[in-house]
Amino acid sequence: KAGVTQTPRYLIKTRGQQVTLSCSPISGHRSVSWYQQTPGQGLQFLFEYFSETQRNKGNFPGRFSGRQFSNSRSEMNVSTLELGDSALYLCASSLGTSETQYFGPGTRLLVL
Amino acid sequence: QQPVQSPQAVILREGEDAVINCSSSKALYSVHWYRQKHGEAPVFLMILLKGGEQKGHEKISASFNEKKQQSSLYLTASQLSYSGTYFCGTEISGGSNYKLTFGKGTLLTVNP
């Protein structure tokens, strides 16, 4: 089985721009979660989608949004980028609640 | 509520044992353990569920004390490959939505 894939792997943007990151879960997985990882804050939960519905959202501003498509692929969007948004964005898929989460390799975003 | 991990860092020689602890102030439904090597995505180690069910696929053991809202990860006869940052992720009991909150991590270094 192919693992979780994320595109792009690296991204450089400037302040004020917006960015869209993509995540393709493991086949058959309907739950997709997004995390932001930084050296200072560690792994922070962004949101989780299950069958195209956002089930939970972390404590991030409204500039962070996401969606999930009928094939379980997910995208997250960050608008009006700030320097502090520089981070590794990880996507994880699972069969459902309280199941093993399998992480993708992440997208490293640098905001200049 | 972010779980608290201890110790923050530990250095071992090959063959030694280590225990990593994870504590929460909230009643927990499940505790997930992951290991992340530098520059790589987190990799699943173990899930412990309320009620005692335990899921894992590596030869690493863990315990979950529901009364104390604590979990401990036991690494015995450590190998060089055990080096990395260990994260616990907690799921709050009674929550209607799936949300994993991670601790800040424990950096484990195994030396020859």
mmCIF file of C-alpha atoms in Angstrom:
data_model
loop_
_atom_site.group_PDB
_atom_site.id
_atom_site.type_symbol
_atom_site.label_atom_id
_atom_site.label_comp_id
_atom_site.label_asym_id
_atom_site.label_seq_id
_atom_site.Cartn_x
_atom_site.Cartn_y
_atom_site.Cartn_z
ATOM 1 C CA LYS A 1 0.000 0.000 0.000
ATOM 2 C CA ALA A 2 1.264 3.436 -0.853
ATOM 3 C CA GLY A 3 1.814 5.730 2.095
ATOM 4 C CA VAL A 4 0.535 9.217 2.723
ATOM 5 C CA THR A 5 1.812 11.661 0.142
ATOM 6 C CA GLN A 6 2.079 15.412 0.457
ATOM 7 C CA THR A 7 2.785 17.994 -2.191
ATOM 8 C CA PRO A 8 4.750 20.099 -2.553
ATOM 9 C CA ARG A 9 7.564 19.031 -0.265
ATOM 10 C CA TYR A 10 9.132 22.463 -0.034
ATOM 11 C CA LEU A 11 7.696 25.899 -0.565
ATOM 12 C CA ILE A 12 8.981 29.438 -0.250
ATOM 13 C CA LYS A 13 6.487 32.282 -0.095
ATOM 14 C CA THR A 14 6.529 35.923 0.902
ATOM 15 C CA ARG A 15 4.417 37.628 3.536
ATOM 16 C CA GLY A 16 0.877 38.353 2.438
ATOM 17 C CA GLN A 17 0.713 35.571 -0.121
ATOM 18 C CA GLN A 18 -1.475 32.518 0.202
ATOM 19 C CA VAL A 19 -0.573 28.862 -0.107
ATOM 20 C CA THR A 20 -2.374 25.570 -0.722
ATOM 21 C CA LEU A 21 -0.948 22.266 0.459
ATOM 22 C CA SER A 22 -2.189 18.876 -0.664
ATOM 23 C CA CYS A 23 -2.405 15.516 1.073
ATOM 24 C CA SER A 24 -3.331 12.136 -0.380
ATOM 25 C CA PRO A 25 -4.164 9.616 2.346
ATOM 26 C CA ILE A 26 -3.568 5.892 2.342
ATOM 27 C CA SER A 27 -6.152 4.117 0.223
ATOM 28 C CA GLY A 28 -9.226 3.333 2.295
ATOM 29 C CA HIS A 29 -8.472 5.903 4.992
ATOM 30 C CA ARG A 30 -11.282 8.398 5.439
ATOM 31 C CA SER A 31 -9.809 10.502 8.221
ATOM 32 C CA VAL A 32 -7.200 13.138 7.479
ATOM 33 C CA SER A 33 -5.614 15.346 10.128
ATOM 34 C CA TRP A 34 -3.298 18.293 9.671
ATOM 35 C CA TYR A 35 -0.565 19.425 12.055
ATOM 36 C CA GLN A 36 1.866 22.302 12.209
ATOM 37 C CA GLN A 37 5.299 21.502 13.618
ATOM 38 C CA THR A 38 7.751 24.160 14.752
ATOM 39 C CA PRO A 39 10.813 23.933 17.018
ATOM 40 C CA GLY A 40 9.190 26.154 19.622
ATOM 41 C CA GLN A 41 5.630 24.853 19.714
ATOM 42 C CA GLY A 42 6.097 21.250 18.671
ATOM 43 C CA LEU A 43 3.277 19.391 16.951
ATOM 44 C CA GLN A 44 0.059 21.378 16.977
ATOM 45 C CA PHE A 45 -3.276 20.114 15.722
ATOM 46 C CA LEU A 46 -4.836 22.168 12.926
ATOM 47 C CA PHE A 47 -7.966 20.258 11.900
ATOM 48 C CA GLU A 48 -9.359 16.849 11.108
ATOM 49 C CA TYR A 49 -11.633 15.787 8.288
ATOM 50 C CA PHE A 50 -13.688 12.660 7.958
ATOM 51 C CA SER A 51 -15.809 11.922 4.911
ATOM 52 C CA GLU A 52 -15.551 15.509 3.676
ATOM 53 C CA THR A 53 -16.651 16.986 7.022
ATOM 54 C CA GLN A 54 -14.444 18.967 9.363
ATOM 55 C CA ARG A 55 -14.891 17.251 12.713
ATOM 56 C CA ASN A 56 -12.526 19.292 14.816
ATOM 57 C CA LYS A 57 -10.368 22.374 14.610
ATOM 58 C CA GLY A 58 -7.361 23.466 16.628
ATOM 59 C CA ASN A 59 -6.604 26.921 17.982
ATOM 60 C CA PHE A 60 -5.454 28.569 14.804
ATOM 61 C CA PRO A 61 -6.727 31.777 13.214
ATOM 62 C CA GLY A 62 -9.265 31.748 10.422
ATOM 63 C CA ARG A 63 -6.459 32.245 7.883
ATOM 64 C CA PHE A 64 -5.968 28.498 8.141
ATOM 65 C CA SER A 65 -8.620 26.488 6.371
ATOM 66 C CA GLY A 66 -8.992 23.115 4.791
ATOM 67 C CA ARG A 67 -11.245 20.803 2.921
ATOM 68 C CA GLN A 68 -11.576 17.178 1.978
ATOM 69 C CA PHE A 69 -12.753 15.764 -1.294
ATOM 70 C CA SER A 70 -14.923 12.739 -1.975
ATOM 71 C CA ASN A 71 -11.824 10.636 -2.684
ATOM 72 C CA SER A 72 -10.500 11.571 0.816
ATOM 73 C CA ARG A 73 -7.730 13.753 -0.549
ATOM 74 C CA SER A 74 -7.371 16.890 1.501
ATOM 75 C CA GLU A 75 -6.049 20.377 1.024
ATOM 76 C CA MET A 76 -5.202 23.067 3.499
ATOM 77 C CA ASN A 77 -4.956 26.728 2.679
ATOM 78 C CA VAL A 78 -3.212 29.511 4.509
ATOM 79 C CA SER A 79 -4.082 33.034 3.433
ATOM 80 C CA THR A 80 -2.199 36.249 4.139
ATOM 81 C CA LEU A 81 0.959 34.451 5.170
ATOM 82 C CA GLU A 82 2.953 35.684 8.152
ATOM 83 C CA LEU A 83 6.575 34.999 9.049
ATOM 84 C CA GLY A 84 5.389 32.860 11.965
ATOM 85 C CA ASP A 85 3.659 30.489 9.566
ATOM 86 C CA SER A 86 7.042 29.072 8.578
ATOM 87 C CA ALA A 87 6.846 25.461 9.689
ATOM 88 C CA LEU A 88 6.634 21.839 8.703
ATOM 89 C CA TYR A 89 3.028 20.980 7.861
ATOM 90 C CA LEU A 90 2.217 17.342 8.397
ATOM 91 C CA CYS A 91 -0.769 15.421 7.211
ATOM 92 C CA ALA A 92 -1.817 12.126 8.763
ATOM 93 C CA SER A 93 -4.438 9.638 7.677
ATOM 94 C CA SER A 94 -6.231 6.934 9.592
ATOM 95 C CA LEU A 95 -9.172 4.582 9.239
ATOM 96 C CA GLY A 96 -11.069 6.497 11.872
ATOM 97 C CA THR A 97 -11.222 7.644 15.439
ATOM 98 C CA SER A 98 -8.611 6.258 17.830
ATOM 99 C CA GLU A 99 -6.903 4.396 15.044
ATOM 100 C CA THR A 100 -3.260 4.578 14.085
ATOM 101 C CA GLN A 101 -2.341 7.782 12.320
ATOM 102 C CA TYR A 102 0.105 7.459 9.463
ATOM 103 C CA PHE A 103 2.036 10.612 8.746
ATOM 104 C CA GLY A 104 3.153 11.909 5.393
ATOM 105 C CA PRO A 105 6.635 13.373 4.843
ATOM 106 C CA GLY A 106 5.361 16.903 5.333
ATOM 107 C CA THR A 107 5.557 20.160 3.449
ATOM 108 C CA ARG A 108 8.212 22.562 4.670
ATOM 109 C CA LEU A 109 6.964 26.120 4.244
ATOM 110 C CA LEU A 110 9.275 29.088 4.511
ATOM 111 C CA VAL A 111 7.731 32.556 4.617
ATOM 112 C CA LEU A 112 10.085 35.434 3.840
ATOM 113 C CA GLN B 1 -4.741 20.750 27.119
ATOM 114 C CA GLN B 2 -1.232 19.732 26.099
ATOM 115 C CA PRO B 3 0.122 16.618 27.869
ATOM 116 C CA VAL B 4 3.380 16.939 29.781
ATOM 117 C CA GLN B 5 6.242 14.643 28.887
ATOM 118 C CA SER B 6 9.211 13.767 31.057
ATOM 119 C CA PRO B 7 12.099 13.706 30.843
ATOM 120 C CA GLN B 8 12.728 16.307 28.149
ATOM 121 C CA ALA B 9 15.881 14.513 27.075
ATOM 122 C CA VAL B 10 17.722 11.324 27.928
ATOM 123 C CA ILE B 11 21.054 9.886 26.835
ATOM 124 C CA LEU B 12 21.649 6.142 26.917
ATOM 125 C CA ARG B 13 24.315 3.681 25.991
ATOM 126 C CA GLU B 14 23.311 0.828 23.748
ATOM 127 C CA GLY B 15 21.610 -1.905 25.757
ATOM 128 C CA GLU B 16 20.312 0.363 28.523
ATOM 129 C CA ASP B 17 16.655 0.871 29.343
ATOM 130 C CA ALA B 18 14.580 4.044 29.371
ATOM 131 C CA VAL B 19 11.136 5.143 30.488
ATOM 132 C CA ILE B 20 9.303 8.115 29.027
ATOM 133 C CA ASN B 21 6.264 9.480 30.819
ATOM 134 C CA CYS B 22 3.223 11.371 29.581
ATOM 135 C CA SER B 23 0.758 13.074 31.922
ATOM 136 C CA SER B 24 -2.514 14.847 31.330
ATOM 137 C CA SER B 25 -4.757 16.969 33.523
ATOM 138 C CA LYS B 26 -7.814 15.706 31.643
ATOM 139 C CA ALA B 27 -9.477 12.301 31.635
ATOM 140 C CA LEU B 28 -8.035 10.425 28.698
ATOM 141 C CA TYR B 29 -9.626 8.069 26.220
ATOM 142 C CA SER B 30 -6.456 7.103 24.453
ATOM 143 C CA VAL B 31 -2.731 7.738 24.363
ATOM 144 C CA HIS B 32 -0.724 7.482 21.158
ATOM 145 C CA TRP B 33 3.056 7.202 21.016
ATOM 146 C CA TYR B 34 5.185 8.243 18.050
ATOM 147 C CA ARG B 35 8.884 8.465 17.302
ATOM 148 C CA GLN B 36 10.341 11.050 14.975
ATOM 149 C CA LYS B 37 13.859 11.026 13.632
ATOM 150 C CA HIS B 38 15.489 14.241 12.535
ATOM 151 C CA GLY B 39 14.143 15.380 9.182
ATOM 152 C CA GLU B 40 11.564 12.628 8.999
ATOM 153 C CA ALA B 41 7.848 12.312 9.706
ATOM 154 C CA PRO B 42 6.600 10.828 13.001
ATOM 155 C CA VAL B 43 6.208 7.060 12.979
ATOM 156 C CA PHE B 44 3.538 5.227 14.952
ATOM 157 C CA LEU B 45 4.649 3.074 17.889
ATOM 158 C CA MET B 46 1.695 2.304 20.105
ATOM 159 C CA ILE B 47 -1.904 3.152 20.989
ATOM 160 C CA LEU B 48 -3.302 2.581 24.461
ATOM 161 C CA LEU B 49 -7.047 2.809 24.875
ATOM 162 C CA LYS B 50 -9.179 3.334 27.944
ATOM 163 C CA GLY B 51 -10.201 -0.064 29.169
ATOM 164 C CA GLY B 52 -6.826 -1.591 28.616
ATOM 165 C CA GLU B 53 -6.802 -2.391 24.932
ATOM 166 C CA GLN B 54 -3.379 -1.873 23.469
ATOM 167 C CA LYS B 55 -2.328 -1.730 19.847
ATOM 168 C CA GLY B 56 1.185 -1.682 18.551
ATOM 169 C CA HIS B 57 3.424 -3.228 15.993
ATOM 170 C CA GLU B 58 6.893 -2.846 17.456
ATOM 171 C CA LYS B 59 8.571 -4.593 20.359
ATOM 172 C CA ILE B 60 8.072 -1.617 22.652
ATOM 173 C CA SER B 61 5.834 -1.761 25.689
ATOM 174 C CA ALA B 62 3.722 0.875 27.360
ATOM 175 C CA SER B 63 1.294 1.309 30.182
ATOM 176 C CA PHE B 64 -1.762 3.496 30.692
ATOM 177 C CA ASN B 65 -2.897 4.435 34.189
ATOM 178 C CA GLU B 66 -6.437 5.725 33.683
ATOM 179 C CA LYS B 67 -6.803 6.882 37.275
ATOM 180 C CA LYS B 68 -3.697 9.037 37.128
ATOM 181 C CA GLN B 69 -4.153 10.007 33.452
ATOM 182 C CA GLN B 70 -0.595 8.913 32.813
ATOM 183 C CA SER B 71 1.125 6.741 30.269
ATOM 184 C CA SER B 72 4.659 5.417 30.231
ATOM 185 C CA LEU B 73 6.664 4.099 27.298
ATOM 186 C CA TYR B 74 9.254 1.447 28.099
ATOM 187 C CA LEU B 75 12.271 1.027 25.865
ATOM 188 C CA THR B 76 14.331 -1.964 26.869
ATOM 189 C CA ALA B 77 17.760 -3.008 25.646
ATOM 190 C CA SER B 78 17.971 0.156 23.569
ATOM 191 C CA GLN B 79 19.480 0.076 20.109
ATOM 192 C CA LEU B 80 21.091 2.874 18.134
ATOM 193 C CA SER B 81 17.970 2.946 15.959
ATOM 194 C CA TYR B 82 15.881 3.986 18.977
ATOM 195 C CA SER B 83 17.377 7.473 18.839
ATOM 196 C CA GLY B 84 14.868 10.173 18.038
ATOM 197 C CA THR B 85 12.197 12.351 19.586
ATOM 198 C CA TYR B 86 9.307 10.540 21.214
ATOM 199 C CA PHE B 87 5.905 12.198 21.298
ATOM 200 C CA CYS B 88 2.801 11.209 23.158
ATOM 201 C CA GLY B 89 -0.540 12.296 21.746
ATOM 202 C CA THR B 90 -3.638 12.262 23.906
ATOM 203 C CA GLU B 91 -7.315 12.012 23.092
ATOM 204 C CA ILE B 92 -9.661 13.413 25.714
ATOM 205 C CA SER B 93 -12.299 11.133 27.155
ATOM 206 C CA GLY B 94 -15.864 12.144 26.392
ATOM 207 C CA GLY B 95 -14.948 14.244 23.410
ATOM 208 C CA SER B 96 -17.285 13.949 20.479
ATOM 209 C CA ASN B 97 -14.686 14.724 17.904
ATOM 210 C CA TYR B 98 -11.327 13.254 17.159
ATOM 211 C CA LYS B 99 -8.487 15.520 18.209
ATOM 212 C CA LEU B 100 -4.993 14.445 19.112
ATOM 213 C CA THR B 101 -2.953 16.794 21.302
ATOM 214 C CA PHE B 102 0.780 16.148 21.397
ATOM 215 C CA GLY B 103 3.329 16.747 24.134
ATOM 216 C CA LYS B 104 6.535 18.673 23.428
ATOM 217 C CA GLY B 105 8.514 15.491 23.001
ATOM 218 C CA THR B 106 11.383 13.625 24.666
ATOM 219 C CA LEU B 107 14.710 13.547 22.852
ATOM 220 C CA LEU B 108 16.314 10.127 23.212
ATOM 221 C CA THR B 109 19.936 9.645 22.204
ATOM 222 C CA VAL B 110 21.456 6.189 22.185
ATOM 223 C CA ASN B 111 25.241 6.083 21.969
ATOM 224 C CA PRO B 112 27.433 3.057 21.151
#
